mmCIF file of C-alpha atoms and ligand atoms in Angstrom:
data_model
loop_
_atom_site.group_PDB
_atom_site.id
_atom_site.type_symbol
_atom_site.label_atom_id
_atom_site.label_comp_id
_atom_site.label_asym_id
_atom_site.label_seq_id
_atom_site.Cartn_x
_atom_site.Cartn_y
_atom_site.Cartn_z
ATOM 1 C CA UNK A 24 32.350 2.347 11.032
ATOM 2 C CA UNK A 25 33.217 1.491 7.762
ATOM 3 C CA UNK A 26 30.708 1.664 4.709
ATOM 4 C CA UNK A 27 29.331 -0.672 2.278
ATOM 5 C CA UNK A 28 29.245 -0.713 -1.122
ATOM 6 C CA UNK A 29 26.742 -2.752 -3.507
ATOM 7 C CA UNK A 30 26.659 -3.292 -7.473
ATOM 8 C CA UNK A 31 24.060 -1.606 -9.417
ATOM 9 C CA UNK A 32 23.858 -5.646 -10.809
ATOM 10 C CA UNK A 33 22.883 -6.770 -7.485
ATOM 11 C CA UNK A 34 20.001 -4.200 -6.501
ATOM 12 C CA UNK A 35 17.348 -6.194 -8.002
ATOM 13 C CA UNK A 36 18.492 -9.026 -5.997
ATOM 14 C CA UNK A 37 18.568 -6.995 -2.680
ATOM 15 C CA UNK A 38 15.205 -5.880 -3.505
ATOM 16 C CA UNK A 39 13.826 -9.238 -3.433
ATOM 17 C CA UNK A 40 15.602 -10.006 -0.147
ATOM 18 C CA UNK A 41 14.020 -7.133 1.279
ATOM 19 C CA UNK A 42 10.836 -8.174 0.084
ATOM 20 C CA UNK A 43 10.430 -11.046 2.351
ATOM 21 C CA UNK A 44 9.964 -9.240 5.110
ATOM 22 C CA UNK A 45 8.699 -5.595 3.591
ATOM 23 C CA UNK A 46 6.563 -4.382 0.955
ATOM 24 C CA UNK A 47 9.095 -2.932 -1.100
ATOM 25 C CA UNK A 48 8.256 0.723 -2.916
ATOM 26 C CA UNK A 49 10.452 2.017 -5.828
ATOM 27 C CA UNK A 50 10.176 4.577 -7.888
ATOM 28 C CA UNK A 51 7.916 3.781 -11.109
ATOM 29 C CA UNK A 52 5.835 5.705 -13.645
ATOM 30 C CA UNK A 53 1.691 5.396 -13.530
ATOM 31 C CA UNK A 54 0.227 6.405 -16.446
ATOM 32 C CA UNK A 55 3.476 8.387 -17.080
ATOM 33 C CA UNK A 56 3.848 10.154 -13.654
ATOM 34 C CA UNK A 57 6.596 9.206 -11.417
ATOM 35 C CA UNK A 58 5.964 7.631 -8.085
ATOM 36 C CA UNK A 59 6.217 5.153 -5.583
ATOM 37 C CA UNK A 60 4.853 1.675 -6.768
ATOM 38 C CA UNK A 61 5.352 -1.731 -4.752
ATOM 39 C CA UNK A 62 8.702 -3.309 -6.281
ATOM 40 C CA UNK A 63 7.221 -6.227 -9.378
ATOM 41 C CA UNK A 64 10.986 -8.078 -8.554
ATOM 42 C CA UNK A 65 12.598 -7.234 -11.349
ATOM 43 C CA UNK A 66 12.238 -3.580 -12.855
ATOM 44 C CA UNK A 67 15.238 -2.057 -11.819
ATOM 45 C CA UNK A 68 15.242 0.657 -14.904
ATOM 46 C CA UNK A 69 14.191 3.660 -12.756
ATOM 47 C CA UNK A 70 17.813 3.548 -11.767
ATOM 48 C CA UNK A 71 18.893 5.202 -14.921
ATOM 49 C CA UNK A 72 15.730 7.493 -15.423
ATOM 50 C CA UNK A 73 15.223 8.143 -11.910
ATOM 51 C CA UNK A 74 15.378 12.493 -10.867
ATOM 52 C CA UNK A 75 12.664 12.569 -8.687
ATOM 53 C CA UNK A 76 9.037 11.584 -8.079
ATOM 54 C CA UNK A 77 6.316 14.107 -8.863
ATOM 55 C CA UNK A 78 4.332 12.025 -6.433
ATOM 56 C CA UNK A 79 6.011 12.710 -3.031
ATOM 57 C CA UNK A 80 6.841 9.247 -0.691
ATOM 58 C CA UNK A 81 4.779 11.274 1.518
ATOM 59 C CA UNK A 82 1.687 9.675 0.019
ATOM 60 C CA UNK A 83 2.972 5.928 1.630
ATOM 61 C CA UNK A 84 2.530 7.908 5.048
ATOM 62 C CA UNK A 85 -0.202 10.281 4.179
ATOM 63 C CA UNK A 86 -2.358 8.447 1.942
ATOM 64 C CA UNK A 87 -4.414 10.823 -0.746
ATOM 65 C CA UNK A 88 -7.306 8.903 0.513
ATOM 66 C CA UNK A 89 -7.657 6.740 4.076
ATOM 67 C CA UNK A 90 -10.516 5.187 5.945
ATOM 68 C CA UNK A 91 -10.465 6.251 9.479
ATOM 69 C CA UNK A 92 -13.075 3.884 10.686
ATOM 70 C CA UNK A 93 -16.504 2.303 9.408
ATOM 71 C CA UNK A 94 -20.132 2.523 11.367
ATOM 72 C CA UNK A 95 -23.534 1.194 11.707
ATOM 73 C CA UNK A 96 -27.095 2.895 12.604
ATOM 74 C CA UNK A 97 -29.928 0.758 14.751
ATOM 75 C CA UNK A 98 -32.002 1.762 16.900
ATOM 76 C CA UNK A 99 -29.713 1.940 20.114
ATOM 77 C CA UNK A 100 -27.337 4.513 18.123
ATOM 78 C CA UNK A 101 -24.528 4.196 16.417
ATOM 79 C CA UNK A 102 -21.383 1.684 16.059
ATOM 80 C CA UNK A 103 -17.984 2.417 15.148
ATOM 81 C CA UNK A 104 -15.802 -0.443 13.834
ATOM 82 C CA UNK A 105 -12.292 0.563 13.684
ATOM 83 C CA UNK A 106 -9.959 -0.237 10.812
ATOM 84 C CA UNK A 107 -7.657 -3.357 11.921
ATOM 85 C CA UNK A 108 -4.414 -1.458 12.524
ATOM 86 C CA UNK A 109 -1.806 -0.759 9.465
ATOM 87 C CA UNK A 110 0.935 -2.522 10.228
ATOM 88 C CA UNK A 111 2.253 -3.295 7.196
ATOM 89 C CA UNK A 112 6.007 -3.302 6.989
ATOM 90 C CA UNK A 113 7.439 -0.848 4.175
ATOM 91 C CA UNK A 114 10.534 -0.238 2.790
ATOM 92 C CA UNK A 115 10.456 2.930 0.405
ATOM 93 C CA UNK A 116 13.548 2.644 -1.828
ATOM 94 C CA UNK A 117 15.372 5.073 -3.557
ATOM 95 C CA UNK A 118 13.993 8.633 -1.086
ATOM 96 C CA UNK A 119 16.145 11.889 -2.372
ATOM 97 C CA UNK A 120 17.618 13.815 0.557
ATOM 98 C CA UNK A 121 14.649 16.909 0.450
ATOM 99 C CA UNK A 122 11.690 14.162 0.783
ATOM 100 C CA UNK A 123 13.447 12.119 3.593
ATOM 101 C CA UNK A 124 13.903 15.926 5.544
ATOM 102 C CA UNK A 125 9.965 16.570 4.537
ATOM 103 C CA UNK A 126 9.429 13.069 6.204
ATOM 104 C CA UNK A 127 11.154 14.616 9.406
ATOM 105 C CA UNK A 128 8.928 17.656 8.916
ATOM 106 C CA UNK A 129 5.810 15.489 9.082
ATOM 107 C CA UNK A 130 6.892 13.389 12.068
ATOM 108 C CA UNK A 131 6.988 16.440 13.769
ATOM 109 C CA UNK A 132 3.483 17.709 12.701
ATOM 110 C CA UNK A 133 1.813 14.200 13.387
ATOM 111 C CA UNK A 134 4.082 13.656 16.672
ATOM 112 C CA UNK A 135 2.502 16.926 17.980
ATOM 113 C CA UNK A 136 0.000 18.065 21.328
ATOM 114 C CA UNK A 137 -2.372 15.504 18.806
ATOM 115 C CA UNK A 138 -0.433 12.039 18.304
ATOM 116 C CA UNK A 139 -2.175 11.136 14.597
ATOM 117 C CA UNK A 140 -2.274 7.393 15.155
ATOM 118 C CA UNK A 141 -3.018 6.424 11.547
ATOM 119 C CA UNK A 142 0.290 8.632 10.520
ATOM 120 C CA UNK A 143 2.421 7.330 13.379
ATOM 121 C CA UNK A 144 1.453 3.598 13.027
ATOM 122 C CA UNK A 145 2.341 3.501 8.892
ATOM 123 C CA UNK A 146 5.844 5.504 9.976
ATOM 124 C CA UNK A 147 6.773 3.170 12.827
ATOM 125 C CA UNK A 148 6.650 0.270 10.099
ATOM 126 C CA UNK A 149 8.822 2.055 7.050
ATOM 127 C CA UNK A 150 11.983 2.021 6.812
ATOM 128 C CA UNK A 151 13.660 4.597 4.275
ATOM 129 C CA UNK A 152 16.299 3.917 2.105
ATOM 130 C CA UNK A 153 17.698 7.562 0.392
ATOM 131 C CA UNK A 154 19.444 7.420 -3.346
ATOM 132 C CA UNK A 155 22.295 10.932 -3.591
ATOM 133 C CA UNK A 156 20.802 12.808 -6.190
ATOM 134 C CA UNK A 157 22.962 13.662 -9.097
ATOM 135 C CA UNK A 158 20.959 15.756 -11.398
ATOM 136 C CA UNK A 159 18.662 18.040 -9.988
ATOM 137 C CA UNK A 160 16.317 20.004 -11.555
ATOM 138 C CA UNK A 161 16.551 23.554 -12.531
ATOM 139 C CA UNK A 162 13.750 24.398 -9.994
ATOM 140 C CA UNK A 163 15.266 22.627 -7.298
ATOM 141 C CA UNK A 164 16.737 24.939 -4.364
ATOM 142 C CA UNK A 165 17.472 22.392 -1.920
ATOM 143 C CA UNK A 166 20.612 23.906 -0.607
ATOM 144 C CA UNK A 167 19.334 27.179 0.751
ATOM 145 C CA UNK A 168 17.168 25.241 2.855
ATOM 146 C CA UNK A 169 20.160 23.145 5.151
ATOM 147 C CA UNK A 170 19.284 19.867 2.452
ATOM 148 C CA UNK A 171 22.414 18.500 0.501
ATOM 149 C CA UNK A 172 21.382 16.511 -2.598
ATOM 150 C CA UNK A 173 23.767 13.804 -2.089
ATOM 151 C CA UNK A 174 23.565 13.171 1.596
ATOM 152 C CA UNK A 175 20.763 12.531 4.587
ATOM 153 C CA UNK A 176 20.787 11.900 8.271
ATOM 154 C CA UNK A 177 16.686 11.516 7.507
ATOM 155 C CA UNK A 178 16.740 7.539 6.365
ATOM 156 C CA UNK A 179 18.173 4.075 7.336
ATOM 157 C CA UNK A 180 20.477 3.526 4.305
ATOM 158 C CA UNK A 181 22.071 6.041 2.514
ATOM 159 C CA UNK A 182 23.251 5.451 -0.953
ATOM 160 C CA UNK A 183 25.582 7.055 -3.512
ATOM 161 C CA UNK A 184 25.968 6.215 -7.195
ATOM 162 C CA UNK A 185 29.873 5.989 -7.464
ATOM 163 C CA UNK A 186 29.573 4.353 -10.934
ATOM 164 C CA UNK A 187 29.214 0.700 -10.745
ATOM 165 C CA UNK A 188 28.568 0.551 -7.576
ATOM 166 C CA UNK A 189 26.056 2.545 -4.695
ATOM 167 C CA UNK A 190 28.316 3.446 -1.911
ATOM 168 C CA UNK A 191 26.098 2.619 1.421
ATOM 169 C CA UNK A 192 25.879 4.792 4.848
ATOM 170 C CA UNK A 193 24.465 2.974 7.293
ATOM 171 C CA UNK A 194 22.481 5.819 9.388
ATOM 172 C CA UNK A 195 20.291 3.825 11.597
ATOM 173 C CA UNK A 196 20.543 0.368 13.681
ATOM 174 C CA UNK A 197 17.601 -0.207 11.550
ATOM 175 C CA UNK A 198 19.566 0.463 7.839
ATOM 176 C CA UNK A 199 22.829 -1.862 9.543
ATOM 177 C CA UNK A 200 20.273 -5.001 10.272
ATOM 178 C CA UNK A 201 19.132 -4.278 6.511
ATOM 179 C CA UNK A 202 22.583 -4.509 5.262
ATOM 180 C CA UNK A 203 23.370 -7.543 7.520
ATOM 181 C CA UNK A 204 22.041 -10.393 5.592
ATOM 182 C CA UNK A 205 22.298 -8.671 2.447
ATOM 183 C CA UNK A 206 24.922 -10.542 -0.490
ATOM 184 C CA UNK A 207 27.259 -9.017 -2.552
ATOM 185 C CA UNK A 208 27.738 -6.678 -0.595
ATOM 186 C CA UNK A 209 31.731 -5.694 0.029
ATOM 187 C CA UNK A 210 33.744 -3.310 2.224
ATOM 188 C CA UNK A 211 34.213 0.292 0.689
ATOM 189 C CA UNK A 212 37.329 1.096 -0.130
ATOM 190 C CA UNK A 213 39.412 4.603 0.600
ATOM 191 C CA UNK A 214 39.225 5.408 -3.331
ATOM 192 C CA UNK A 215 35.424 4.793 -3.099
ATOM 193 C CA UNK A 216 34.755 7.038 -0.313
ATOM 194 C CA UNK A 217 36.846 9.272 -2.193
ATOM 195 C CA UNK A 218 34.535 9.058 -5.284
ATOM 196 C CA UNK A 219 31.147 9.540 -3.338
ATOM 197 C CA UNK A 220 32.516 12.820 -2.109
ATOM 198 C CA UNK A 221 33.601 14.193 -5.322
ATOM 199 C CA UNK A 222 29.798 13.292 -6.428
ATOM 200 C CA UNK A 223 28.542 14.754 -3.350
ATOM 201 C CA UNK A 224 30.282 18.226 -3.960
ATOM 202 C CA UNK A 225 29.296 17.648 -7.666
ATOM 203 C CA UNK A 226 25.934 17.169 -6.701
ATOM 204 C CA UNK A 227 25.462 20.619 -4.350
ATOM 205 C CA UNK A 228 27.171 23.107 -6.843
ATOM 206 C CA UNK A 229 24.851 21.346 -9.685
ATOM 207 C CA UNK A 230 21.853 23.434 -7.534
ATOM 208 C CA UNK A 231 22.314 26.912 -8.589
ATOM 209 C CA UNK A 232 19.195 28.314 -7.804
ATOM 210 C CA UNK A 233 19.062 29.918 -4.434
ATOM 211 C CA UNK A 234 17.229 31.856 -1.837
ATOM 212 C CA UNK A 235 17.739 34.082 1.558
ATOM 213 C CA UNK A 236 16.122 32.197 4.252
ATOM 214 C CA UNK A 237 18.158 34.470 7.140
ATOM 215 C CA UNK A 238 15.454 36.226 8.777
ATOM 216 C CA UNK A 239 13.111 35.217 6.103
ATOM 217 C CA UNK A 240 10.076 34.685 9.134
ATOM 218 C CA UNK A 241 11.077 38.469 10.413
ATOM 219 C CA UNK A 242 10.573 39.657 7.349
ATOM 220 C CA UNK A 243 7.408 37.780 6.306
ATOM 221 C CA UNK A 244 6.067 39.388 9.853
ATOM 222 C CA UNK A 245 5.426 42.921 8.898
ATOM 223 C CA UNK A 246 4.593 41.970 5.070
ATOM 224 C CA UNK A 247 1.219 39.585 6.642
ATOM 225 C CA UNK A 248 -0.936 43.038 5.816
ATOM 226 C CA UNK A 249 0.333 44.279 2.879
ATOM 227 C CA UNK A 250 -2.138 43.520 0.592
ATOM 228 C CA UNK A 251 -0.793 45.183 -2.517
ATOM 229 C CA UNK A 252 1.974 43.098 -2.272
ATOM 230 C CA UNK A 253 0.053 39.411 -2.143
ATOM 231 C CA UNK A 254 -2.313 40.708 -4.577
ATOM 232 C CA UNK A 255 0.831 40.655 -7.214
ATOM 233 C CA UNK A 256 2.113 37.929 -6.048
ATOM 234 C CA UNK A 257 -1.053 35.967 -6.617
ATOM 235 C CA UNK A 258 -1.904 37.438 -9.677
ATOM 236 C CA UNK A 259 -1.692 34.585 -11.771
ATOM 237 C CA UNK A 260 -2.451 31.379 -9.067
ATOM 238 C CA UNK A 261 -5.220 30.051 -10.672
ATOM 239 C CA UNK A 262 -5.783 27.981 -7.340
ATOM 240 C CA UNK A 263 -5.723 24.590 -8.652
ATOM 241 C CA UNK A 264 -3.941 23.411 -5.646
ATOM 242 C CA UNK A 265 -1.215 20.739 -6.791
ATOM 243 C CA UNK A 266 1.571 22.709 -5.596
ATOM 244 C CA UNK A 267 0.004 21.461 -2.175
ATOM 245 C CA UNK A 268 -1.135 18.434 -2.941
ATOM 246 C CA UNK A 269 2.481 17.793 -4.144
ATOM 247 C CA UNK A 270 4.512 18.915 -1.500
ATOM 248 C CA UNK A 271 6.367 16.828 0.142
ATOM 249 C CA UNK A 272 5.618 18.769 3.702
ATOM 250 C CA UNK A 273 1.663 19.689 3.245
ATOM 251 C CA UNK A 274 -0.151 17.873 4.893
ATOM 252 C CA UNK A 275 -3.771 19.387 5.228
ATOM 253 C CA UNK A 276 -6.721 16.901 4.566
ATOM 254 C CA UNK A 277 -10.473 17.319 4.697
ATOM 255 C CA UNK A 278 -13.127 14.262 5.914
ATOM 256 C CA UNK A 279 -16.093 12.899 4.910
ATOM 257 C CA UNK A 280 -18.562 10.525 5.509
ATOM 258 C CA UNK A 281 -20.143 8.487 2.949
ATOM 259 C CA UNK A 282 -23.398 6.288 4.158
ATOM 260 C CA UNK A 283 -25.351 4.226 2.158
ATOM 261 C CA UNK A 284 -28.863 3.366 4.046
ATOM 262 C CA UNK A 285 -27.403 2.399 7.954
ATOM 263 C CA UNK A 286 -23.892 1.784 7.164
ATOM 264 C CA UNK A 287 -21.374 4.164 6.326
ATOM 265 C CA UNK A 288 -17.501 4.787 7.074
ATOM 266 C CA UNK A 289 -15.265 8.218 7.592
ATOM 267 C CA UNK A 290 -12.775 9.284 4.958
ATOM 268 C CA UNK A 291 -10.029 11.751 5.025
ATOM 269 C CA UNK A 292 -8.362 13.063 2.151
ATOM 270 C CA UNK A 293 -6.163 15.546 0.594
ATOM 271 C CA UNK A 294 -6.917 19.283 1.074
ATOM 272 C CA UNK A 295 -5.907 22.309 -0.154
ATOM 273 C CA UNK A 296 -5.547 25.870 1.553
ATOM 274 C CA UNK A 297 -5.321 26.784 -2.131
ATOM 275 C CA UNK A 298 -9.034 26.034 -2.590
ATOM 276 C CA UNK A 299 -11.660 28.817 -1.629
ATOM 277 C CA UNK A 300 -14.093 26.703 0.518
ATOM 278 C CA UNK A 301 -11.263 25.343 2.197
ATOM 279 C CA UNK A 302 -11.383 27.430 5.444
ATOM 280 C CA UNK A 303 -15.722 28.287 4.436
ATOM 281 C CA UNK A 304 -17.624 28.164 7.630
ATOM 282 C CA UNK A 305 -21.446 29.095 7.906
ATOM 283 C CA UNK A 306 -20.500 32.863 9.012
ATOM 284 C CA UNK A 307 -17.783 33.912 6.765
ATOM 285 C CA UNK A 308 -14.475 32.470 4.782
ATOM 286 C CA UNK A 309 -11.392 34.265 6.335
ATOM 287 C CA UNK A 310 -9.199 33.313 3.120
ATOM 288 C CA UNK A 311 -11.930 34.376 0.908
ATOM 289 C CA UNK A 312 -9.416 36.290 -1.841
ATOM 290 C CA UNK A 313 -6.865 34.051 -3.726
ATOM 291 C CA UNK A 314 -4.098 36.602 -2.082
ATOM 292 C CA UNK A 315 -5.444 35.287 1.214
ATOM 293 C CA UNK A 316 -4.458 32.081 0.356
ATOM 294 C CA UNK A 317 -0.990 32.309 -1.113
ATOM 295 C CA UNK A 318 -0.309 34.222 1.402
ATOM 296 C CA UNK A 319 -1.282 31.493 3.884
ATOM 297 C CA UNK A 320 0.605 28.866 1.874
ATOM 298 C CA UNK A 321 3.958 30.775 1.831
ATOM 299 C CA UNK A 322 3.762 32.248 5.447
ATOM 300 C CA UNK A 323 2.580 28.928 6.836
ATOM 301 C CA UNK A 324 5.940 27.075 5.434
ATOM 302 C CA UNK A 325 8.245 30.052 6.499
ATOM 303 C CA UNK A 326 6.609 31.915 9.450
ATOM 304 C CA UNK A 327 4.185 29.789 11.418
ATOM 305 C CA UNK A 328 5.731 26.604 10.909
ATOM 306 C CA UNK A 329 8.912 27.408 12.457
ATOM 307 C CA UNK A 330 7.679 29.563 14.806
ATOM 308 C CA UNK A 331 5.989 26.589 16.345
ATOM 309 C CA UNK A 332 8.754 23.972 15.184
ATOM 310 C CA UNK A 333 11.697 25.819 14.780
ATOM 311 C CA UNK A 334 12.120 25.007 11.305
ATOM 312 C CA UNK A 335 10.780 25.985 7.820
ATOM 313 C CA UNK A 336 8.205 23.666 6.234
ATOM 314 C CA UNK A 337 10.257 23.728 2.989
ATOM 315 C CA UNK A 338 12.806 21.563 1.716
ATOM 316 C CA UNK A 339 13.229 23.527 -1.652
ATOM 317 C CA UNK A 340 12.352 20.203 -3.432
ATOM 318 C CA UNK A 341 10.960 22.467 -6.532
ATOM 319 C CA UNK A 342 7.919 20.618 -7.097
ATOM 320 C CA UNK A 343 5.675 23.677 -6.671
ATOM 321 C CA UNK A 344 7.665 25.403 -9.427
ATOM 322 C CA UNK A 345 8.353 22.434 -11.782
ATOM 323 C CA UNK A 346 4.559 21.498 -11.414
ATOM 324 C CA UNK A 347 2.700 24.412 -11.410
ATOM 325 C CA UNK A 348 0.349 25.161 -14.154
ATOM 326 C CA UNK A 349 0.876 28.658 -14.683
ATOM 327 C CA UNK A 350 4.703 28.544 -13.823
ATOM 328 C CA UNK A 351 4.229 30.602 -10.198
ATOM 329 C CA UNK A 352 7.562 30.855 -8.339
ATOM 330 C CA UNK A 353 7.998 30.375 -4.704
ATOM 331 C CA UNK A 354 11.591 31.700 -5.023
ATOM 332 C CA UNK A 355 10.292 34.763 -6.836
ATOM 333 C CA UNK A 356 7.621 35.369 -4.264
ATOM 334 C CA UNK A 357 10.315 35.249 -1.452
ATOM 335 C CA UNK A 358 12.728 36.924 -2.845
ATOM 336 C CA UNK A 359 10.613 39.884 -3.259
ATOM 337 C CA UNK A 360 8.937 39.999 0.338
ATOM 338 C CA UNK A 361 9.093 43.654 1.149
ATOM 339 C CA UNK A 362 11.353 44.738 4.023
ATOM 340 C CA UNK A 363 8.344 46.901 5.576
ATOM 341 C CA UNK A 364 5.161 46.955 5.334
ATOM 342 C CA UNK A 365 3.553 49.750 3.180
ATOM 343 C CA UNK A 366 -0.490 49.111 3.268
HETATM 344 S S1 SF4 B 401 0.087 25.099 -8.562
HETATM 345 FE FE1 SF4 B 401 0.291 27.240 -9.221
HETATM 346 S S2 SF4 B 401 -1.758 27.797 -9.974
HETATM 347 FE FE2 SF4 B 401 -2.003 25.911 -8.776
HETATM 348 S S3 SF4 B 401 -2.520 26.669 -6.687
HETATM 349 FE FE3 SF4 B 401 -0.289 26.408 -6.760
HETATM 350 S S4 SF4 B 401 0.518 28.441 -7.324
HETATM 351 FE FE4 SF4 B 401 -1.671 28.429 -7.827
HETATM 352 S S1 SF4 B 402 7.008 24.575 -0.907
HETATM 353 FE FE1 SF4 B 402 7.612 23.870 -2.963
HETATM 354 S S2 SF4 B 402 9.836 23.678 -2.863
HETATM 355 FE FE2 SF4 B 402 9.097 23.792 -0.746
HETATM 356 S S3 SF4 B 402 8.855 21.640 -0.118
HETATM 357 FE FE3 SF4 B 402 6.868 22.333 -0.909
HETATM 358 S S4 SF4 B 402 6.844 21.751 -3.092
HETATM 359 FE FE4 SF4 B 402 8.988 21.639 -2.368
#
């Protein structure tokens, strides 16, 4: 099947098609952070300033705070009223390739012996549309986790900036119905598909930072008790928890319950396993030291979660080493895993 190709001129005006039927996210800036933001119909300037969001589209899924349902106290007990059902129709514009793969990743995790219905209702109703990216960030290491910066299997539509014009894959039946009623929108030609792969290939060899994921679980195995070895590594964490509350694949969250006199409702919200009272119980705290923690956070993304889903929770996205505070390094920390165990 052939693909499509759009001008940049005419993405505004496919944006507003779109939004008859969808609330349309792009990427904006809030209070100077990047993020998702519902489309105003006419801001099409993230297109030139546009790497990637520090906000991952994960929080359109997963919000950072959701009411699970609302309840009343009289005398005969209590009564739970349950949210009316989110079924609002979303189109999230402009995904790079690692956040549509840590989309996949949380599919899985929601999808699991536990169907999350809140989760699975808001990702029935989106449709993703991924943008190649073409300058990635020094912290990125995308590549040595199976993503390609210019390319995805993980959204509807698939575009590529060939210049004047986005190149357009049509993944899904979903992305082709999108592109159905769309205007301006041509043929692509042999010399543009020719110009989207040079960008492609561009694209990949612009990510130079790398890491050894082959047998990276076997070898985070014996490591699990080597204290010494976390303890450096943790050293400076100051356990302020954004690298989890940014990552595209975490997906932890906490709940609450707020009442006021007989009426109250239940919350959840983002967690950390970065935070010390995030695993306290009235007996003990297993994760207690901050090298308890890290150590969770890294051997959760490349031991348990593909032990149990046969692929690592990391999309090397870089946001944990971009963001962090005290400038701690994932790539360092797996680089350096020790091949035995020596505690
Ligand atoms: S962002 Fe850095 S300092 Fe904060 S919890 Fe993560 S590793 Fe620790
Ligand atoms: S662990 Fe870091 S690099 Fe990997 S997906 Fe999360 S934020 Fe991105």
């Amino acid at each position: 099947m052939a693909n499509k190709k759009i001008n940049k001129k005419d993405i505004g005006k496919l944006l507003n098609k779109w939004s008859q039927e969808f609330t349309v996210f792009v990427p904006s800036k809030e209070s100077g952070v990047a993020t998702m933001s519902k489309w105003d119909g006419k801001d099409t300037s993230f297109l030139d300033w546009y790497r990637n969001m520090v906000v991952p589209p994960k929080a359109n899924l997963l919000p950072t705070m959701e009411k699970m349902f609302s309840f009343q106290k009289d005398k005969e007990g209590y009564h739970l009223e349950l949210p009316v059902s989110d079924e609002q129709k979303q189109l999230i514009f402009g995904i790079r390739p690692c956040d549509a793969k840590a989309i996949a990743i949380l599919d899985m995790t929601f999808k699991d012996a536990y169907e999350d219905p809140y989760y699975l209702t808001k990702r029935r109703n989106a449709l993703l549309v991924g943008l190649g990216c073409t300058n990635p960030c020094d912290s990125c290491f995308c590549t040595s986790l199976g993503v390609s910066p210019g390319e995805s299997t993980d959204v509807d539509l698939m575009l590529t900036d060939i210049g004047d014009e986005f190149l357009v894959e049509e993944i899904t039946q979903a992305g082709k119905e999108l592109m159905a009623t769309a205007s301006g929108v041509e043929e692509a030609t042999q010399a543009d598909e020719a110009r989207a792969k040079e960008v492609k290939e561009a694209s990949y060899n612009k990510v130079t930072r790398k890491i050894d994921t082959e047998g990276i679980k076997e070898k985070l195995l014996p490591a699990f008790e080597n204290q010494d070895y976390w303890e450096k590594v943790a050293a400076k964490c100051i356990s302020c928890g954004i690298c989890t509350f940014l990552c595209p694949t975490c997906y932890c969250f906490d709940i609450n319950d707020e009442l006021v006199k007989k009426q109250g409702a239940r919350f959840r919200n983002w967690d950390s396993c970065a935070f010390p009272v995030y695993t306290k119980m009235p007996m003990e705290n297993p994760r207690e030291g901050k090298w308890q923690r890290v150590r969770q956070k890294v051997c959760h993304k490349y031991e348990f979660y593909p032990m149990n889903f046969g692929v690592i929770a990391c999309t090397g996205c870089g946001r944990c080493i971009r963001l962090c505070p005290v400038n701690w390094d994932i790539t360092q920390t797996l680089d350096s895993v020790p091949a035995k165990a020596t505690a």
